[in-house]
Each structure stands twice: as C-alpha cells, then as structure tokens.
mmCIF file with all atom_site columns, C-alpha atoms in Angstrom:
data_model
loop_
_atom_site.group_PDB
_atom_site.id
_atom_site.type_symbol
_atom_site.label_atom_id
_atom_site.label_alt_id
_atom_site.label_comp_id
_atom_site.label_asym_id
_atom_site.label_entity_id
_atom_site.label_seq_id
_atom_site.pdbx_PDB_ins_code
_atom_site.Cartn_x
_atom_site.Cartn_y
_atom_site.Cartn_z
_atom_site.occupancy
_atom_site.B_iso_or_equiv
_atom_site.pdbx_formal_charge
_atom_site.auth_seq_id
_atom_site.auth_comp_id
_atom_site.auth_asym_id
_atom_site.auth_atom_id
_atom_site.pdbx_PDB_model_num
ATOM 1   C CA . GLU A 1 1   ? 102.975 204.361 -33.595 1.00 95.00 ? 1   GLU A CA 1
ATOM 2   C CA . ARG A 1 2   ? 101.722 201.112 -35.102 1.00 96.00 ? 2   ARG A CA 1
ATOM 3   C CA . VAL A 1 3   ? 102.820 199.174 -32.007 1.00 96.00 ? 3   VAL A CA 1
ATOM 4   C CA . PHE A 1 4   ? 100.956 201.687 -29.848 1.00 97.00 ? 4   PHE A CA 1
ATOM 5   C CA . GLN A 1 5   ? 97.731  201.190 -31.822 1.00 96.00 ? 5   GLN A CA 1
ATOM 6   C CA . VAL A 1 6   ? 98.050  197.406 -31.768 1.00 95.00 ? 6   VAL A CA 1
ATOM 7   C CA . TYR A 1 7   ? 98.678  197.420 -28.012 1.00 97.00 ? 7   TYR A CA 1
ATOM 8   C CA . LEU A 1 8   ? 95.532  199.481 -27.376 1.00 96.00 ? 8   LEU A CA 1
ATOM 9   C CA . GLU A 1 9   ? 93.496  197.179 -29.619 1.00 95.00 ? 9   GLU A CA 1
ATOM 10  C CA . MET A 1 10  ? 94.769  194.110 -27.771 1.00 94.00 ? 10  MET A CA 1
ATOM 11  C CA . SER A 1 11  ? 94.080  195.763 -24.411 1.00 96.00 ? 11  SER A CA 1
ATOM 12  C CA . ASP A 1 12  ? 90.597  197.153 -25.107 1.00 97.00 ? 12  ASP A CA 1
ATOM 13  C CA . TYR A 1 13  ? 89.353  196.371 -28.616 1.00 95.00 ? 13  TYR A CA 1
ATOM 14  C CA . VAL A 1 14  ? 85.666  197.131 -27.962 1.00 95.00 ? 14  VAL A CA 1
ATOM 15  C CA . LYS A 1 15  ? 86.521  200.400 -26.147 1.00 97.00 ? 15  LYS A CA 1
ATOM 16  C CA . LEU A 1 16  ? 84.554  199.529 -23.019 1.00 97.00 ? 16  LEU A CA 1
ATOM 17  C CA . PHE A 1 17  ? 87.250  200.308 -20.467 1.00 98.00 ? 17  PHE A CA 1
ATOM 18  C CA . PHE A 1 18  ? 89.530  203.219 -21.380 1.00 98.00 ? 18  PHE A CA 1
ATOM 19  C CA . ILE A 1 19  ? 88.291  206.757 -21.963 1.00 98.00 ? 19  ILE A CA 1
ATOM 20  C CA . GLU A 1 20  ? 89.705  209.621 -24.033 1.00 98.00 ? 20  GLU A CA 1
ATOM 21  C CA . PRO A 1 21  ? 91.745  211.196 -21.183 1.00 98.00 ? 21  PRO A CA 1
ATOM 22  C CA . ASP A 1 22  ? 93.418  207.811 -20.615 1.00 98.00 ? 22  ASP A CA 1
ATOM 23  C CA . ILE A 1 23  ? 94.445  207.595 -24.265 1.00 98.00 ? 23  ILE A CA 1
ATOM 24  C CA . LYS A 1 24  ? 95.887  211.116 -24.221 1.00 97.00 ? 24  LYS A CA 1
ATOM 25  C CA . GLU A 1 25  ? 97.927  210.151 -21.170 1.00 98.00 ? 25  GLU A CA 1
ATOM 26  C CA . PHE A 1 26  ? 99.161  206.981 -22.887 1.00 98.00 ? 26  PHE A CA 1
ATOM 27  C CA . GLN A 1 27  ? 100.114 208.929 -26.035 1.00 97.00 ? 27  GLN A CA 1
ATOM 28  C CA . VAL A 1 28  ? 103.015 210.543 -24.201 1.00 97.00 ? 28  VAL A CA 1
ATOM 29  C CA . TYR A 1 29  ? 104.832 207.231 -24.784 1.00 97.00 ? 29  TYR A CA 1
ATOM 30  C CA . GLU A 1 30  ? 103.516 206.576 -28.313 1.00 97.00 ? 30  GLU A CA 1
ATOM 31  C CA . THR A 1 31  ? 106.841 207.279 -30.025 1.00 96.00 ? 31  THR A CA 1
ATOM 32  C CA . LYS A 1 32  ? 109.058 206.229 -27.111 1.00 97.00 ? 32  LYS A CA 1
ATOM 33  C CA . ILE A 1 33  ? 108.435 202.480 -27.191 1.00 96.00 ? 33  ILE A CA 1
ATOM 34  C CA . ASP A 1 34  ? 111.724 201.777 -28.983 1.00 95.00 ? 34  ASP A CA 1
ATOM 35  C CA . ASP A 1 35  ? 113.563 204.004 -26.488 1.00 96.00 ? 35  ASP A CA 1
ATOM 36  C CA . GLU A 1 36  ? 112.010 202.050 -23.636 1.00 96.00 ? 36  GLU A CA 1
ATOM 37  C CA . LEU A 1 37  ? 113.220 198.795 -25.163 1.00 93.00 ? 37  LEU A CA 1
ATOM 38  C CA . ASN A 1 38  ? 116.763 200.149 -25.362 1.00 95.00 ? 38  ASN A CA 1
ATOM 39  C CA . GLU A 1 39  ? 116.627 201.523 -21.826 1.00 96.00 ? 39  GLU A CA 1
ATOM 40  C CA . GLY A 1 40  ? 114.973 198.453 -20.315 1.00 94.00 ? 40  GLY A CA 1
ATOM 41  C CA . THR A 1 41  ? 112.008 200.462 -19.001 1.00 96.00 ? 41  THR A CA 1
ATOM 42  C CA . THR A 1 42  ? 108.280 199.664 -19.175 1.00 95.00 ? 42  THR A CA 1
ATOM 43  C CA . LYS A 1 43  ? 106.563 202.947 -18.316 1.00 97.00 ? 43  LYS A CA 1
ATOM 44  C CA . LEU A 1 44  ? 103.888 202.578 -21.018 1.00 97.00 ? 44  LEU A CA 1
ATOM 45  C CA . TYR A 1 45  ? 103.059 199.030 -19.973 1.00 97.00 ? 45  TYR A CA 1
ATOM 46  C CA . ASP A 1 46  ? 103.008 199.938 -16.273 1.00 97.00 ? 46  ASP A CA 1
ATOM 47  C CA . LEU A 1 47  ? 100.656 202.863 -16.900 1.00 97.00 ? 47  LEU A CA 1
ATOM 48  C CA . VAL A 1 48  ? 98.264  200.967 -19.188 1.00 97.00 ? 48  VAL A CA 1
ATOM 49  C CA . ALA A 1 49  ? 98.148  197.872 -16.958 1.00 96.00 ? 49  ALA A CA 1
ATOM 50  C CA . ALA A 1 50  ? 97.481  199.893 -13.796 1.00 97.00 ? 50  ALA A CA 1
ATOM 51  C CA . ARG A 1 51  ? 94.808  202.021 -15.488 1.00 97.00 ? 51  ARG A CA 1
ATOM 52  C CA . PHE A 1 52  ? 93.087  198.950 -16.927 1.00 97.00 ? 52  PHE A CA 1
ATOM 53  C CA . LYS A 1 53  ? 92.761  197.402 -13.458 1.00 96.00 ? 53  LYS A CA 1
ATOM 54  C CA . GLU A 1 54  ? 91.252  200.674 -12.242 1.00 97.00 ? 54  GLU A CA 1
ATOM 55  C CA . ARG A 1 55  ? 88.783  200.873 -15.124 1.00 97.00 ? 55  ARG A CA 1
ATOM 56  C CA . LEU A 1 56  ? 87.938  197.184 -14.720 1.00 97.00 ? 56  LEU A CA 1
ATOM 57  C CA . LYS A 1 57  ? 86.619  197.801 -11.193 1.00 96.00 ? 57  LYS A CA 1
ATOM 58  C CA . GLU A 1 58  ? 84.502  200.690 -12.462 1.00 97.00 ? 58  GLU A CA 1
ATOM 59  C CA . ALA A 1 59  ? 83.121  198.666 -15.384 1.00 97.00 ? 59  ALA A CA 1
ATOM 60  C CA . ASP A 1 60  ? 82.052  195.973 -12.914 1.00 96.00 ? 60  ASP A CA 1
ATOM 61  C CA . THR A 1 61  ? 79.575  198.473 -11.459 1.00 97.00 ? 61  THR A CA 1
ATOM 62  C CA . TYR A 1 62  ? 78.496  199.781 -14.879 1.00 97.00 ? 62  TYR A CA 1
ATOM 63  C CA . TYR A 1 63  ? 77.155  196.473 -16.151 1.00 97.00 ? 63  TYR A CA 1
ATOM 64  C CA . ASN A 1 64  ? 75.514  195.613 -12.822 1.00 96.00 ? 64  ASN A CA 1
ATOM 65  C CA . ASP A 1 65  ? 73.746  198.970 -12.678 1.00 97.00 ? 65  ASP A CA 1
ATOM 66  C CA . ALA A 1 66  ? 72.612  198.606 -16.297 1.00 97.00 ? 66  ALA A CA 1
ATOM 67  C CA . LEU A 1 67  ? 70.999  195.237 -15.608 1.00 97.00 ? 67  LEU A CA 1
ATOM 68  C CA . LYS A 1 68  ? 69.067  196.267 -12.491 1.00 96.00 ? 68  LYS A CA 1
ATOM 69  C CA . GLU A 1 69  ? 66.057  197.739 -14.314 1.00 95.00 ? 69  GLU A CA 1
ATOM 70  C CA . PRO A 1 70  ? 63.977  196.168 -17.125 1.00 96.00 ? 70  PRO A CA 1
ATOM 71  C CA . PHE A 1 71  ? 64.761  197.191 -20.707 1.00 96.00 ? 71  PHE A CA 1
ATOM 72  C CA . GLU A 1 72  ? 62.206  198.506 -23.190 1.00 94.00 ? 72  GLU A CA 1
ATOM 73  C CA . PHE A 1 73  ? 62.696  197.179 -26.720 1.00 93.00 ? 73  PHE A CA 1
ATOM 74  C CA . ASN A 1 74  ? 60.367  199.487 -28.611 1.00 91.00 ? 74  ASN A CA 1
ATOM 75  C CA . GLY A 1 75  ? 62.795  202.345 -29.375 1.00 88.00 ? 75  GLY A CA 1
ATOM 76  C CA . ASN A 1 76  ? 65.282  203.054 -32.161 1.00 91.00 ? 76  ASN A CA 1
ATOM 77  C CA . ASP A 1 77  ? 68.586  202.404 -30.417 1.00 93.00 ? 77  ASP A CA 1
ATOM 78  C CA . GLU A 1 78  ? 71.667  201.647 -32.499 1.00 94.00 ? 78  GLU A CA 1
ATOM 79  C CA . ILE A 1 79  ? 74.890  199.921 -31.496 1.00 95.00 ? 79  ILE A CA 1
ATOM 80  C CA . GLU A 1 80  ? 78.263  199.542 -33.227 1.00 95.00 ? 80  GLU A CA 1
ATOM 81  C CA . LEU A 1 81  ? 79.993  196.231 -32.509 1.00 93.00 ? 81  LEU A CA 1
ATOM 82  C CA . ASP A 1 82  ? 83.182  196.815 -34.493 1.00 94.00 ? 82  ASP A CA 1
ATOM 83  C CA . GLY A 1 83  ? 85.763  198.347 -32.155 1.00 93.00 ? 83  GLY A CA 1
ATOM 84  C CA . LYS A 1 84  ? 87.710  199.883 -35.043 1.00 92.00 ? 84  LYS A CA 1
ATOM 85  C CA . LYS A 1 85  ? 84.694  202.003 -35.982 1.00 95.00 ? 85  LYS A CA 1
ATOM 86  C CA . LEU A 1 86  ? 84.163  203.266 -32.435 1.00 96.00 ? 86  LEU A CA 1
ATOM 87  C CA . ASN A 1 87  ? 85.662  206.365 -30.867 1.00 96.00 ? 87  ASN A CA 1
ATOM 88  C CA . TRP A 1 88  ? 86.909  206.387 -27.293 1.00 97.00 ? 88  TRP A CA 1
ATOM 89  C CA . CYS A 1 89  ? 84.303  207.679 -24.863 1.00 97.00 ? 89  CYS A CA 1
ATOM 90  C CA . LYS A 1 90  ? 84.940  211.283 -23.803 1.00 97.00 ? 90  LYS A CA 1
ATOM 91  C CA . ASP A 1 91  ? 84.264  210.674 -20.106 1.00 97.00 ? 91  ASP A CA 1
ATOM 92  C CA . LYS A 1 92  ? 83.002  208.100 -17.590 1.00 97.00 ? 92  LYS A CA 1
ATOM 93  C CA . GLN A 1 93  ? 79.351  209.048 -18.095 1.00 97.00 ? 93  GLN A CA 1
ATOM 94  C CA . GLU A 1 94  ? 79.559  208.349 -21.825 1.00 97.00 ? 94  GLU A CA 1
ATOM 95  C CA . LEU A 1 95  ? 81.327  205.065 -21.032 1.00 98.00 ? 95  LEU A CA 1
ATOM 96  C CA . ARG A 1 96  ? 78.568  204.140 -18.584 1.00 97.00 ? 96  ARG A CA 1
ATOM 97  C CA . ASN A 1 97  ? 75.988  204.775 -21.322 1.00 97.00 ? 97  ASN A CA 1
ATOM 98  C CA . ARG A 1 98  ? 77.963  202.583 -23.732 1.00 97.00 ? 98  ARG A CA 1
ATOM 99  C CA . TRP A 1 99  ? 77.922  199.758 -21.198 1.00 98.00 ? 99  TRP A CA 1
ATOM 100 C CA . LYS A 1 100 ? 74.167  200.185 -20.749 1.00 97.00 ? 100 LYS A CA 1
ATOM 101 C CA . LEU A 1 101 ? 73.590  199.974 -24.488 1.00 97.00 ? 101 LEU A CA 1
ATOM 102 C CA . SER A 1 102 ? 75.845  196.905 -24.707 1.00 97.00 ? 102 SER A CA 1
ATOM 103 C CA . MET A 1 103 ? 73.899  195.166 -21.924 1.00 98.00 ? 103 MET A CA 1
ATOM 104 C CA . LYS A 1 104 ? 70.618  196.078 -23.602 1.00 98.00 ? 104 LYS A CA 1
ATOM 105 C CA . TYR A 1 105 ? 71.806  194.562 -26.872 1.00 97.00 ? 105 TYR A CA 1
ATOM 106 C CA . ARG A 1 106 ? 72.956  191.356 -25.149 1.00 97.00 ? 106 ARG A CA 1
ATOM 107 C CA . THR A 1 107 ? 69.696  191.125 -23.225 1.00 97.00 ? 107 THR A CA 1
ATOM 108 C CA . LEU A 1 108 ? 67.667  191.634 -26.416 1.00 97.00 ? 108 LEU A CA 1
ATOM 109 C CA . SER A 1 109 ? 69.601  188.842 -28.139 1.00 96.00 ? 109 SER A CA 1
ATOM 110 C CA . ARG A 1 110 ? 68.859  186.442 -25.268 1.00 96.00 ? 110 ARG A CA 1
ATOM 111 C CA . PHE A 1 111 ? 65.255  187.688 -25.025 1.00 96.00 ? 111 PHE A CA 1
ATOM 112 C CA . THR A 1 112 ? 64.742  186.878 -28.719 1.00 95.00 ? 112 THR A CA 1
ATOM 113 C CA . GLU A 1 113 ? 66.102  183.348 -28.185 1.00 94.00 ? 113 GLU A CA 1
ATOM 114 C CA . LEU A 1 114 ? 63.723  182.812 -25.256 1.00 93.00 ? 114 LEU A CA 1
ATOM 115 C CA . LYS A 1 115 ? 60.783  184.089 -27.324 1.00 92.00 ? 115 LYS A CA 1
ATOM 116 C CA . ASP A 1 116 ? 61.613  181.567 -30.044 1.00 91.00 ? 116 ASP A CA 1
ATOM 117 C CA . GLU A 1 117 ? 61.763  178.795 -27.439 1.00 88.00 ? 117 GLU A CA 1
ATOM 118 C CA . GLN A 1 118 ? 58.344  179.846 -26.085 1.00 87.00 ? 118 GLN A CA 1
ATOM 119 C CA . LYS A 1 119 ? 56.917  179.811 -29.601 1.00 86.00 ? 119 LYS A CA 1
ATOM 120 C CA . ALA A 1 120 ? 58.216  176.279 -30.122 1.00 84.00 ? 120 ALA A CA 1
ATOM 121 C CA . ILE A 1 121 ? 56.611  175.159 -26.845 1.00 80.00 ? 121 ILE A CA 1
ATOM 122 C CA . ALA A 1 122 ? 53.290  176.794 -27.736 1.00 79.00 ? 122 ALA A CA 1
ATOM 123 C CA . GLU A 1 123 ? 53.246  175.006 -31.104 1.00 76.00 ? 123 GLU A CA 1
ATOM 124 C CA . LYS A 1 124 ? 53.604  171.575 -29.536 1.00 74.00 ? 124 LYS A CA 1
ATOM 125 C CA . LYS A 1 125 ? 50.485  169.496 -29.971 1.00 53.00 ? 125 LYS A CA 1
ATOM 126 C CA . VAL A 1 126 ? 50.929  167.917 -26.536 1.00 53.00 ? 126 VAL A CA 1
ATOM 127 C CA . LYS A 1 127 ? 52.612  170.182 -24.011 1.00 60.00 ? 127 LYS A CA 1
ATOM 128 C CA . GLU A 1 128 ? 54.830  168.441 -21.456 1.00 63.00 ? 128 GLU A CA 1
ATOM 129 C CA . LYS A 1 129 ? 54.151  168.941 -17.755 1.00 59.00 ? 129 LYS A CA 1
ATOM 130 C CA . THR A 1 130 ? 57.414  170.853 -17.283 1.00 60.00 ? 130 THR A CA 1
ATOM 131 C CA . ASP A 1 131 ? 56.665  173.316 -20.102 1.00 67.00 ? 131 ASP A CA 1
ATOM 132 C CA . THR A 1 132 ? 55.432  176.744 -19.011 1.00 76.00 ? 132 THR A CA 1
ATOM 133 C CA . ILE A 1 133 ? 54.449  179.749 -21.076 1.00 81.00 ? 133 ILE A CA 1
ATOM 134 C CA . LYS A 1 134 ? 55.947  182.960 -19.695 1.00 87.00 ? 134 LYS A CA 1
ATOM 135 C CA . THR A 1 135 ? 55.021  186.570 -20.332 1.00 91.00 ? 135 THR A CA 1
ATOM 136 C CA . ASP A 1 136 ? 57.381  188.971 -22.136 1.00 92.00 ? 136 ASP A CA 1
ATOM 137 C CA . THR A 1 137 ? 58.060  190.632 -18.788 1.00 94.00 ? 137 THR A CA 1
ATOM 138 C CA . GLN A 1 138 ? 59.191  187.325 -17.301 1.00 94.00 ? 138 GLN A CA 1
ATOM 139 C CA . LEU A 1 139 ? 61.278  186.484 -20.370 1.00 95.00 ? 139 LEU A CA 1
ATOM 140 C CA . GLU A 1 140 ? 62.990  189.883 -20.248 1.00 96.00 ? 140 GLU A CA 1
ATOM 141 C CA . GLN A 1 141 ? 63.878  189.298 -16.598 1.00 96.00 ? 141 GLN A CA 1
ATOM 142 C CA . ASP A 1 142 ? 65.174  185.810 -17.376 1.00 96.00 ? 142 ASP A CA 1
ATOM 143 C CA . ALA A 1 143 ? 67.272  187.271 -20.192 1.00 96.00 ? 143 ALA A CA 1
ATOM 144 C CA . ARG A 1 144 ? 68.784  189.912 -17.890 1.00 97.00 ? 144 ARG A CA 1
ATOM 145 C CA . ASN A 1 145 ? 69.573  187.290 -15.256 1.00 97.00 ? 145 ASN A CA 1
ATOM 146 C CA . THR A 1 146 ? 71.374  185.176 -17.858 1.00 96.00 ? 146 THR A CA 1
ATOM 147 C CA . ILE A 1 147 ? 73.426  188.134 -19.083 1.00 97.00 ? 147 ILE A CA 1
ATOM 148 C CA . ARG A 1 148 ? 74.266  189.079 -15.486 1.00 97.00 ? 148 ARG A CA 1
ATOM 149 C CA . LYS A 1 149 ? 75.668  185.584 -14.876 1.00 96.00 ? 149 LYS A CA 1
ATOM 150 C CA . ASN A 1 150 ? 77.577  185.630 -18.163 1.00 96.00 ? 150 ASN A CA 1
ATOM 151 C CA . MET A 1 151 ? 79.126  189.008 -17.359 1.00 97.00 ? 151 MET A CA 1
ATOM 152 C CA . ALA A 1 152 ? 80.064  187.889 -13.838 1.00 96.00 ? 152 ALA A CA 1
ATOM 153 C CA . ASN A 1 153 ? 81.947  184.944 -15.363 1.00 95.00 ? 153 ASN A CA 1
ATOM 154 C CA . TYR A 1 154 ? 83.529  187.241 -17.957 1.00 96.00 ? 154 TYR A CA 1
ATOM 155 C CA . PHE A 1 155 ? 84.865  189.584 -15.283 1.00 96.00 ? 155 PHE A CA 1
ATOM 156 C CA . LYS A 1 156 ? 86.025  186.638 -13.203 1.00 95.00 ? 156 LYS A CA 1
ATOM 157 C CA . ARG A 1 157 ? 88.091  185.411 -16.178 1.00 95.00 ? 157 ARG A CA 1
ATOM 158 C CA . ILE A 1 158 ? 89.594  188.853 -16.793 1.00 95.00 ? 158 ILE A CA 1
ATOM 159 C CA . ASN A 1 159 ? 90.532  189.230 -13.131 1.00 94.00 ? 159 ASN A CA 1
ATOM 160 C CA . LYS A 1 160 ? 92.372  185.923 -13.295 1.00 93.00 ? 160 LYS A CA 1
ATOM 161 C CA . ILE A 1 161 ? 94.695  187.169 -16.056 1.00 92.00 ? 161 ILE A CA 1
ATOM 162 C CA . SER A 1 162 ? 98.139  187.365 -14.488 1.00 91.00 ? 162 SER A CA 1
ATOM 163 C CA . ASP A 1 163 ? 100.620 190.243 -14.757 1.00 92.00 ? 163 ASP A CA 1
ATOM 164 C CA . ASN A 1 164 ? 102.853 187.887 -16.778 1.00 90.00 ? 164 ASN A CA 1
ATOM 165 C CA . ASP A 1 165 ? 100.076 187.421 -19.323 1.00 91.00 ? 165 ASP A CA 1
ATOM 166 C CA . ARG A 1 166 ? 99.371  191.161 -19.456 1.00 94.00 ? 166 ARG A CA 1
ATOM 167 C CA . PHE A 1 167 ? 103.055 191.819 -20.019 1.00 94.00 ? 167 PHE A CA 1
ATOM 168 C CA . SER A 1 168 ? 103.187 189.243 -22.809 1.00 93.00 ? 168 SER A CA 1
ATOM 169 C CA . THR A 1 169 ? 100.349 191.144 -24.530 1.00 94.00 ? 169 THR A CA 1
ATOM 170 C CA . TYR A 1 170 ? 102.529 194.260 -24.501 1.00 96.00 ? 170 TYR A CA 1
ATOM 171 C CA . ILE A 1 171 ? 105.629 192.474 -25.820 1.00 95.00 ? 171 ILE A CA 1
ATOM 172 C CA . ASN A 1 172 ? 103.596 190.644 -28.472 1.00 95.00 ? 172 ASN A CA 1
ATOM 173 C CA . SER A 1 173 ? 102.163 193.923 -29.732 1.00 95.00 ? 173 SER A CA 1
ATOM 174 C CA . ILE A 1 174 ? 105.784 194.783 -30.547 1.00 95.00 ? 174 ILE A CA 1
ATOM 175 C CA . CYS A 1 175 ? 106.706 191.346 -31.915 1.00 94.00 ? 175 CYS A CA 1
ATOM 176 C CA . HIS A 1 176 ? 103.666 191.051 -34.191 1.00 93.00 ? 176 HIS A CA 1
ATOM 177 C CA . VAL A 1 177 ? 104.266 194.418 -35.831 1.00 94.00 ? 177 VAL A CA 1
ATOM 178 C CA . VAL A 1 178 ? 107.878 193.495 -36.597 1.00 91.00 ? 178 VAL A CA 1
ATOM 179 C CA . ASP A 1 179 ? 107.158 189.865 -37.534 1.00 93.00 ? 179 ASP A CA 1
ATOM 180 C CA . PRO A 1 180 ? 103.714 188.175 -37.250 1.00 88.00 ? 180 PRO A CA 1
ATOM 181 C CA . HIS A 1 181 ? 105.425 184.784 -36.765 1.00 92.00 ? 181 HIS A CA 1
ATOM 182 C CA . THR A 1 182 ? 107.377 185.844 -33.681 1.00 91.00 ? 182 THR A CA 1
ATOM 183 C CA . ASP A 1 183 ? 105.720 185.372 -30.277 1.00 91.00 ? 183 ASP A CA 1
ATOM 184 C CA . PHE A 1 184 ? 106.813 186.076 -26.737 1.00 91.00 ? 184 PHE A CA 1
ATOM 185 C CA . PHE A 1 185 ? 105.848 183.457 -24.136 1.00 90.00 ? 185 PHE A CA 1
ATOM 186 C CA . PRO A 1 186 ? 105.801 183.934 -20.363 1.00 86.00 ? 186 PRO A CA 1
ATOM 187 C CA . PRO A 1 187 ? 107.973 181.237 -18.660 1.00 86.00 ? 187 PRO A CA 1
ATOM 188 C CA . LYS A 1 188 ? 105.150 178.714 -18.071 1.00 84.00 ? 188 LYS A CA 1
ATOM 189 C CA . ASP A 1 189 ? 103.805 179.097 -21.603 1.00 86.00 ? 189 ASP A CA 1
ATOM 190 C CA . LYS A 1 190 ? 107.335 178.708 -22.987 1.00 87.00 ? 190 LYS A CA 1
ATOM 191 C CA . GLN A 1 191 ? 107.748 175.455 -21.064 1.00 84.00 ? 191 GLN A CA 1
ATOM 192 C CA . ARG A 1 192 ? 104.399 174.177 -22.323 1.00 83.00 ? 192 ARG A CA 1
ATOM 193 C CA . PHE A 1 193 ? 105.301 175.169 -25.895 1.00 85.00 ? 193 PHE A CA 1
ATOM 194 C CA . ASP A 1 194 ? 108.636 173.326 -25.690 1.00 82.00 ? 194 ASP A CA 1
ATOM 195 C CA . GLU A 1 195 ? 106.888 170.209 -24.379 1.00 76.00 ? 195 GLU A CA 1
ATOM 196 C CA . GLU A 1 196 ? 104.320 170.287 -27.184 1.00 78.00 ? 196 GLU A CA 1
ATOM 197 C CA . MET A 1 197 ? 106.987 170.775 -29.834 1.00 80.00 ? 197 MET A CA 1
ATOM 198 C CA . SER A 1 198 ? 109.196 168.001 -28.482 1.00 71.00 ? 198 SER A CA 1
ATOM 199 C CA . GLY A 1 199 ? 106.256 165.667 -27.863 1.00 61.00 ? 199 GLY A CA 1
ATOM 200 C CA . SER A 1 200 ? 107.566 164.809 -24.421 1.00 58.00 ? 200 SER A CA 1
ATOM 201 C CA . PHE A 1 201 ? 106.683 165.748 -20.877 1.00 59.00 ? 201 PHE A CA 1
ATOM 202 C CA . VAL A 1 202 ? 108.655 164.918 -17.782 1.00 58.00 ? 202 VAL A CA 1
ATOM 203 C CA . GLY A 1 203 ? 106.883 164.923 -14.440 1.00 74.00 ? 203 GLY A CA 1
ATOM 204 C CA . ILE A 1 204 ? 108.061 162.770 -11.554 1.00 82.00 ? 204 ILE A CA 1
ATOM 205 C CA . GLY A 1 205 ? 107.741 159.708 -13.792 1.00 83.00 ? 205 GLY A CA 1
ATOM 206 C CA . ALA A 1 206 ? 104.892 157.773 -12.173 1.00 83.00 ? 206 ALA A CA 1
ATOM 207 C CA . ARG A 1 207 ? 102.147 156.338 -14.402 1.00 83.00 ? 207 ARG A CA 1
ATOM 208 C CA . LEU A 1 208 ? 98.861  156.686 -12.514 1.00 82.00 ? 208 LEU A CA 1
ATOM 209 C CA . ILE A 1 209 ? 95.513  154.924 -12.885 1.00 83.00 ? 209 ILE A CA 1
ATOM 210 C CA . ASP A 1 210 ? 92.140  155.280 -11.195 1.00 79.00 ? 210 ASP A CA 1
ATOM 211 C CA . LYS A 1 211 ? 91.199  152.257 -9.097  1.00 76.00 ? 211 LYS A CA 1
ATOM 212 C CA . ASP A 1 212 ? 87.854  152.292 -7.266  1.00 72.00 ? 212 ASP A CA 1
ATOM 213 C CA . GLY A 1 213 ? 87.913  156.050 -7.023  1.00 72.00 ? 213 GLY A CA 1
ATOM 214 C CA . SER A 1 214 ? 91.470  156.178 -5.719  1.00 80.00 ? 214 SER A CA 1
ATOM 215 C CA . CYS A 1 215 ? 94.714  157.065 -7.461  1.00 82.00 ? 215 CYS A CA 1
ATOM 216 C CA . LYS A 1 216 ? 97.120  154.139 -7.803  1.00 84.00 ? 216 LYS A CA 1
ATOM 217 C CA . ILE A 1 217 ? 100.692 154.021 -9.122  1.00 85.00 ? 217 ILE A CA 1
ATOM 218 C CA . GLU A 1 218 ? 100.606 151.533 -11.995 1.00 86.00 ? 218 GLU A CA 1
ATOM 219 C CA . SER A 1 219 ? 104.266 151.748 -12.978 1.00 88.00 ? 219 SER A CA 1
ATOM 220 C CA . ILE A 1 220 ? 107.429 153.816 -12.819 1.00 88.00 ? 220 ILE A CA 1
ATOM 221 C CA . LEU A 1 221 ? 108.758 155.183 -16.108 1.00 85.00 ? 221 LEU A CA 1
ATOM 222 C CA . PRO A 1 222 ? 112.383 154.118 -16.744 1.00 87.00 ? 222 PRO A CA 1
ATOM 223 C CA . GLY A 1 223 ? 114.806 157.037 -16.726 1.00 83.00 ? 223 GLY A CA 1
ATOM 224 C CA . SER A 1 224 ? 112.377 159.342 -14.922 1.00 83.00 ? 224 SER A CA 1
ATOM 225 C CA . PRO A 1 225 ? 113.242 161.317 -11.742 1.00 85.00 ? 225 PRO A CA 1
ATOM 226 C CA . CYS A 1 226 ? 111.465 158.899 -9.387  1.00 86.00 ? 226 CYS A CA 1
ATOM 227 C CA . TRP A 1 227 ? 113.000 155.875 -11.174 1.00 87.00 ? 227 TRP A CA 1
ATOM 228 C CA . LYS A 1 228 ? 116.455 157.387 -10.599 1.00 88.00 ? 228 LYS A CA 1
ATOM 229 C CA . GLU A 1 229 ? 115.628 158.249 -6.984  1.00 88.00 ? 229 GLU A CA 1
ATOM 230 C CA . GLY A 1 230 ? 114.484 154.666 -6.368  1.00 88.00 ? 230 GLY A CA 1
ATOM 231 C CA . ARG A 1 231 ? 112.190 154.931 -3.344  1.00 88.00 ? 231 ARG A CA 1
ATOM 232 C CA . LEU A 1 232 ? 108.828 155.226 -5.088  1.00 82.00 ? 232 LEU A CA 1
ATOM 233 C CA . LYS A 1 233 ? 107.318 151.814 -5.895  1.00 79.00 ? 233 LYS A CA 1
#
C-alpha cells in the first residue's frame, strides 16, 4: 500500500492529471504489487503509464483554454499548492477548473513581477528610450503569454520522458520504500553512473579540439578502440 501511494505521488504529485475514477481503477492492484514482482507482470505500471499519456493530452488543452481569456484579480480565490493536502478531482470538469485556477495563480505571480518592474521604471529620474509604461491590461496579457510559453516547454519536457524512465519511476517507488539508498537505473543511466563512479569514459579514443570552427583530431589515446584499430590518425 505504501508503494502504491509513493508511485502515485511520483506520477502526479500536484494532482493535475489523474481523476478519482482513475485512482479507483488503479486501486485494484494496490495490494498485488508484490505478486506482480513474483509473476514478472507489470499490469499496474502499464495501466498507470497509458492513462497518464491519455490525461496528458487532455491537460494540454486545459491550460491552453484557461489562458485564452484575461484573468480578473479582484476576487477571493484560494489555491492549495501542497499535493498531499489536495484530493483527487472527482471528474474532468473539476480537473479543468483546477487547471484554470493554477494558470490564474501563475499568471498573477508573473503579473506582480511585471508590476514591480514597471514601478522601478517609473521611479527612474531619467527614463531610457527603450523603457515603456504599460497598462495593467497589457501587463496581464504579457503575463499570460509568458505562462503559455512556460507551460508549452513544460509539456514538451514531459512528452520527451521515455518509457524506460517512466518504468524506472515505478521500480524506484518499490526500491525507495524498501531501502531509500537503493535505486534502479535504466540501461543508459546505469552506464553513465558506472562511468561517473569509475572516473573513466571510453569512447572511440580520439581527443578532439576546435580549430577555426572545425573539429580536428589532436591525438589518439593509447589503449583506446581506435588506437587498437590503427587506421585513424
């Protein structure tokens, strides 16, 4: 049960992707994780990973829709930023509203920064030619545009996460509950870890330098693959 909770936290800590029906579906495997390990099956991981990709596409539209219209900052909205204190949204509409509130909060934070910058410009004794004083409406739009770019980059990074990395998150949720000092590495990460620990890295064995914008072979490292092969000079 602890592994199950840790896995959900690692997969969606801020509860902006999964909804309550998803969690109920996942809970079928809550006490079967050890059985899956013994059987060599990954039904929980397969289900969670597939559902996350589905919810990720939906969330991409949620934040874009939320940032289309200007925000009003004169109400009494509240937002909880600690994922552990949040409940899972009951349905997609509640999740959409949570995304809207999150985007409003982010926009307000950026809007406040821009207001402070405008105040600093206005207080200058001699204003530079490039300095312009913008209205609150313009600053709010600038803030939304910034958040839209930030979110686009955020989703781009998430979409680049490989299945190997997603699987390592699942295995590490098991490892860390049993022993916080034990980590599972996907093959490439394991290789990189071994190289860092040993302090050595073996490529083809050619030392390269930049010469007038071009790459030049400065020397061949003794004992390296290309030194043994002999043709590279």
